[in-house]
Amino acid sequence: VVKTFPDFPKKGVDFVDYFSILYHPKETQLLNEIVIEAVDKHFADAGESPFNMVIGLETRGFFLGMVLSQHYNIPFVPIRKKGKLPGETECANYATEYEEKNAAEIQKDSINEDSKALIIDDLLATGGTLRMAYDLVEKCGAQVAASLVVFEICVLEGRKKLKDPSSCIA
């Protein structure tokens, strides 16, 4: 069900298209259940709720982020590319496997020092995007409880960019 597109968005990159799962309702429901189960298992010994918000990375992190937000009855907060969010924002720069210069933002009033975030993205490749999200959360005075990705390209060693590689659920 998951499609891969070679040489997209540039030559040498094999793009894994998470959107193709969404075309199939049964597979989408199964993915939702697997993700919830993975989060529950990761935090099984945590006692009190280890996170009180879900942060989704544009755009693919929005879908599962909303599922988790609704399941746990906690807020969903988007991180979007620079210039896409209204109001006062906090910004961070990052690089990916195919773009050297990127910037993303979070709305300052959506997160505070009491926030404990579960960050969601579709893919962990070089770690640049996920590390940027960790940095943005911490820049706002909040904590990262964990992150979750649907796919991980292990050969690119993106976990090494994270402060706590074991906090990433894949």
Short mmCIF file of C-alpha atoms in Angstrom, two decimals:
data_model
loop_
_atom_site.label_atom_id
_atom_site.label_comp_id
_atom_site.label_asym_id
_atom_site.label_seq_id
_atom_site.Cartn_x
_atom_site.Cartn_y
_atom_site.Cartn_z
CA VAL A 1 0.00 0.00 0.00
CA VAL A 2 2.92 2.36 0.65
CA LYS A 3 4.32 3.74 -2.58
CA THR A 4 7.92 4.72 -3.19
CA PHE A 5 8.87 7.26 -5.83
CA PRO A 6 12.48 7.13 -7.02
CA ASP A 7 14.32 10.36 -7.72
CA PHE A 8 11.72 12.53 -5.97
CA PRO A 9 11.93 15.37 -5.05
CA LYS A 10 15.43 15.18 -6.51
CA LYS A 11 17.67 12.59 -8.14
CA GLY A 12 19.02 10.02 -5.71
CA VAL A 13 16.15 10.34 -3.21
CA ASP A 14 13.59 7.54 -2.95
CA PHE A 15 10.46 9.23 -1.57
CA VAL A 16 8.27 7.02 0.66
CA ASP A 17 4.69 8.25 0.21
CA TYR A 18 2.77 7.91 3.45
CA PHE A 19 -0.27 9.51 1.78
CA SER A 20 -0.83 6.33 -0.24
CA ILE A 21 -1.94 4.55 2.96
CA LEU A 22 -4.70 7.12 3.39
CA TYR A 23 -6.33 6.01 0.13
CA HIS A 24 -7.27 2.73 1.86
CA PRO A 25 -9.63 3.11 4.85
CA LYS A 26 -8.98 -0.34 6.37
CA GLU A 27 -5.21 0.11 6.23
CA THR A 28 -5.54 3.63 7.62
CA GLN A 29 -7.56 2.33 10.58
CA LEU A 30 -4.98 -0.42 11.13
CA LEU A 31 -2.15 2.14 11.08
CA ASN A 32 -4.03 4.28 13.61
CA GLU A 33 -4.44 1.27 15.92
CA ILE A 34 -0.78 0.27 15.56
CA VAL A 35 0.40 3.79 16.37
CA ILE A 36 -1.81 4.05 19.48
CA GLU A 37 -0.60 0.63 20.63
CA ALA A 38 3.05 1.64 20.08
CA VAL A 39 2.60 4.82 22.15
CA ASP A 40 0.81 2.93 24.93
CA LYS A 41 3.55 0.29 24.98
CA HIS A 42 6.34 2.90 25.03
CA PHE A 43 4.80 4.61 28.06
CA ALA A 44 3.42 1.50 29.80
CA ASP A 45 5.54 2.01 32.94
CA ALA A 46 5.27 5.80 33.02
CA GLY A 47 2.58 6.10 35.67
CA GLU A 48 0.98 9.51 35.22
CA SER A 49 0.47 10.77 31.69
CA PRO A 50 3.94 11.47 30.26
CA PHE A 51 2.63 13.88 27.61
CA ASN A 52 -0.13 16.47 27.54
CA MET A 53 -0.03 17.58 23.92
CA VAL A 54 0.66 16.17 20.47
CA ILE A 55 2.76 18.13 18.01
CA GLY A 56 2.48 17.23 14.33
CA LEU A 57 5.07 18.17 11.73
CA GLU A 58 3.81 19.57 8.44
CA THR A 59 2.08 17.92 6.69
CA ARG A 60 2.17 14.21 7.20
CA GLY A 61 2.49 14.47 10.97
CA PHE A 62 -0.88 16.22 11.06
CA PHE A 63 -2.88 13.10 10.22
CA LEU A 64 -1.59 10.79 12.94
CA GLY A 65 -1.17 13.73 15.27
CA MET A 66 -4.89 14.43 15.12
CA VAL A 67 -5.69 10.73 15.67
CA LEU A 68 -3.50 10.65 18.79
CA SER A 69 -4.80 14.00 20.02
CA GLN A 70 -8.37 12.77 19.79
CA HIS A 71 -7.57 9.35 21.29
CA TYR A 72 -5.83 10.83 24.36
CA ASN A 73 -8.15 13.89 24.53
CA ILE A 74 -5.28 16.37 24.53
CA PRO A 75 -4.41 19.38 22.32
CA PHE A 76 -2.92 19.08 18.86
CA VAL A 77 -0.33 21.69 17.87
CA PRO A 78 1.12 22.02 14.36
CA ILE A 79 4.67 22.89 13.38
CA ARG A 80 4.55 24.43 9.92
CA LYS A 81 6.92 25.89 7.39
CA LYS A 82 7.93 29.48 8.10
CA GLY A 83 5.30 32.04 7.19
CA LYS A 84 2.29 29.69 7.32
CA LEU A 85 1.12 30.35 10.91
CA PRO A 86 -0.52 33.57 12.07
CA GLY A 87 0.34 35.35 15.30
CA GLU A 88 3.57 35.33 17.25
CA THR A 89 5.77 32.34 16.43
CA GLU A 90 9.03 30.74 17.44
CA CYS A 91 11.23 29.71 14.51
CA ALA A 92 14.01 27.18 13.93
CA ASN A 93 16.16 26.34 10.92
CA TYR A 94 16.94 22.82 9.73
CA ALA A 95 18.21 20.74 6.82
CA THR A 96 16.85 17.54 5.28
CA GLU A 97 18.33 14.87 3.04
CA TYR A 98 17.32 16.87 -0.03
CA GLU A 99 17.12 20.52 1.08
CA GLU A 100 19.86 22.38 2.90
CA LYS A 101 17.91 25.42 4.08
CA ASN A 102 14.49 25.16 5.71
CA ALA A 103 12.71 26.93 8.55
CA ALA A 104 9.65 25.97 10.55
CA GLU A 105 7.55 27.63 13.21
CA ILE A 106 5.24 26.97 16.14
CA GLN A 107 2.75 29.45 17.57
CA LYS A 108 4.09 30.73 20.89
CA ASP A 109 0.72 30.74 22.62
CA SER A 110 0.15 27.04 21.81
CA ILE A 111 2.91 25.75 24.08
CA ASN A 112 4.38 26.70 27.47
CA GLU A 113 6.69 25.50 30.26
CA ASP A 114 4.03 23.02 31.50
CA SER A 115 3.82 21.33 28.09
CA LYS A 116 5.12 17.80 27.61
CA ALA A 117 5.01 17.01 23.91
CA LEU A 118 4.69 13.86 21.86
CA ILE A 119 6.07 14.87 18.42
CA ILE A 120 4.74 13.07 15.34
CA ASP A 121 6.22 12.84 11.84
CA ASP A 122 5.97 10.31 9.06
CA LEU A 123 9.68 9.67 8.50
CA LEU A 124 13.00 9.73 10.30
CA ALA A 125 15.75 9.99 7.70
CA THR A 126 18.72 12.25 8.48
CA GLY A 127 17.07 13.55 11.66
CA GLY A 128 17.11 17.22 10.69
CA THR A 129 13.36 17.80 10.80
CA LEU A 130 12.77 15.89 14.03
CA ARG A 131 15.74 17.55 15.74
CA MET A 132 14.36 20.94 14.70
CA ALA A 133 11.03 20.05 16.34
CA TYR A 134 12.79 19.03 19.59
CA ASP A 135 14.70 22.32 19.52
CA LEU A 136 11.53 24.38 18.90
CA VAL A 137 9.71 22.71 21.80
CA GLU A 138 12.65 23.34 24.14
CA LYS A 139 13.04 26.93 22.85
CA CYS A 140 9.47 27.50 24.08
CA GLY A 141 10.41 26.21 27.55
CA ALA A 142 8.55 22.92 27.16
CA GLN A 143 9.68 19.29 27.28
CA VAL A 144 9.68 16.51 24.69
CA ALA A 145 8.24 13.32 26.19
CA ALA A 146 8.96 11.32 23.01
CA SER A 147 8.64 11.36 19.25
CA LEU A 148 6.97 8.92 16.90
CA VAL A 149 7.63 8.18 13.24
CA VAL A 150 5.92 5.73 10.92
CA PHE A 151 9.04 4.96 8.86
CA GLU A 152 12.73 5.11 9.66
CA ILE A 153 15.58 4.93 7.16
CA CYS A 154 18.12 3.45 9.56
CA VAL A 155 21.08 3.65 7.17
CA LEU A 156 20.92 7.48 7.37
CA GLU A 157 21.36 7.33 11.17
CA GLY A 158 18.92 10.14 11.92
CA ARG A 159 18.51 8.98 15.55
CA LYS A 160 22.04 10.16 16.25
CA LYS A 161 20.87 13.77 15.87
CA LEU A 162 18.31 13.38 18.66
CA LYS A 163 19.26 14.22 22.25
CA ASP A 164 17.72 10.93 23.42
CA PRO A 165 17.60 8.42 20.54
CA SER A 166 15.65 5.93 22.67
CA SER A 167 12.78 8.43 22.98
CA CYS A 168 11.88 7.95 19.30
CA ILE A 169 9.14 5.39 18.67
CA ALA A 170 9.39 3.90 15.18
#
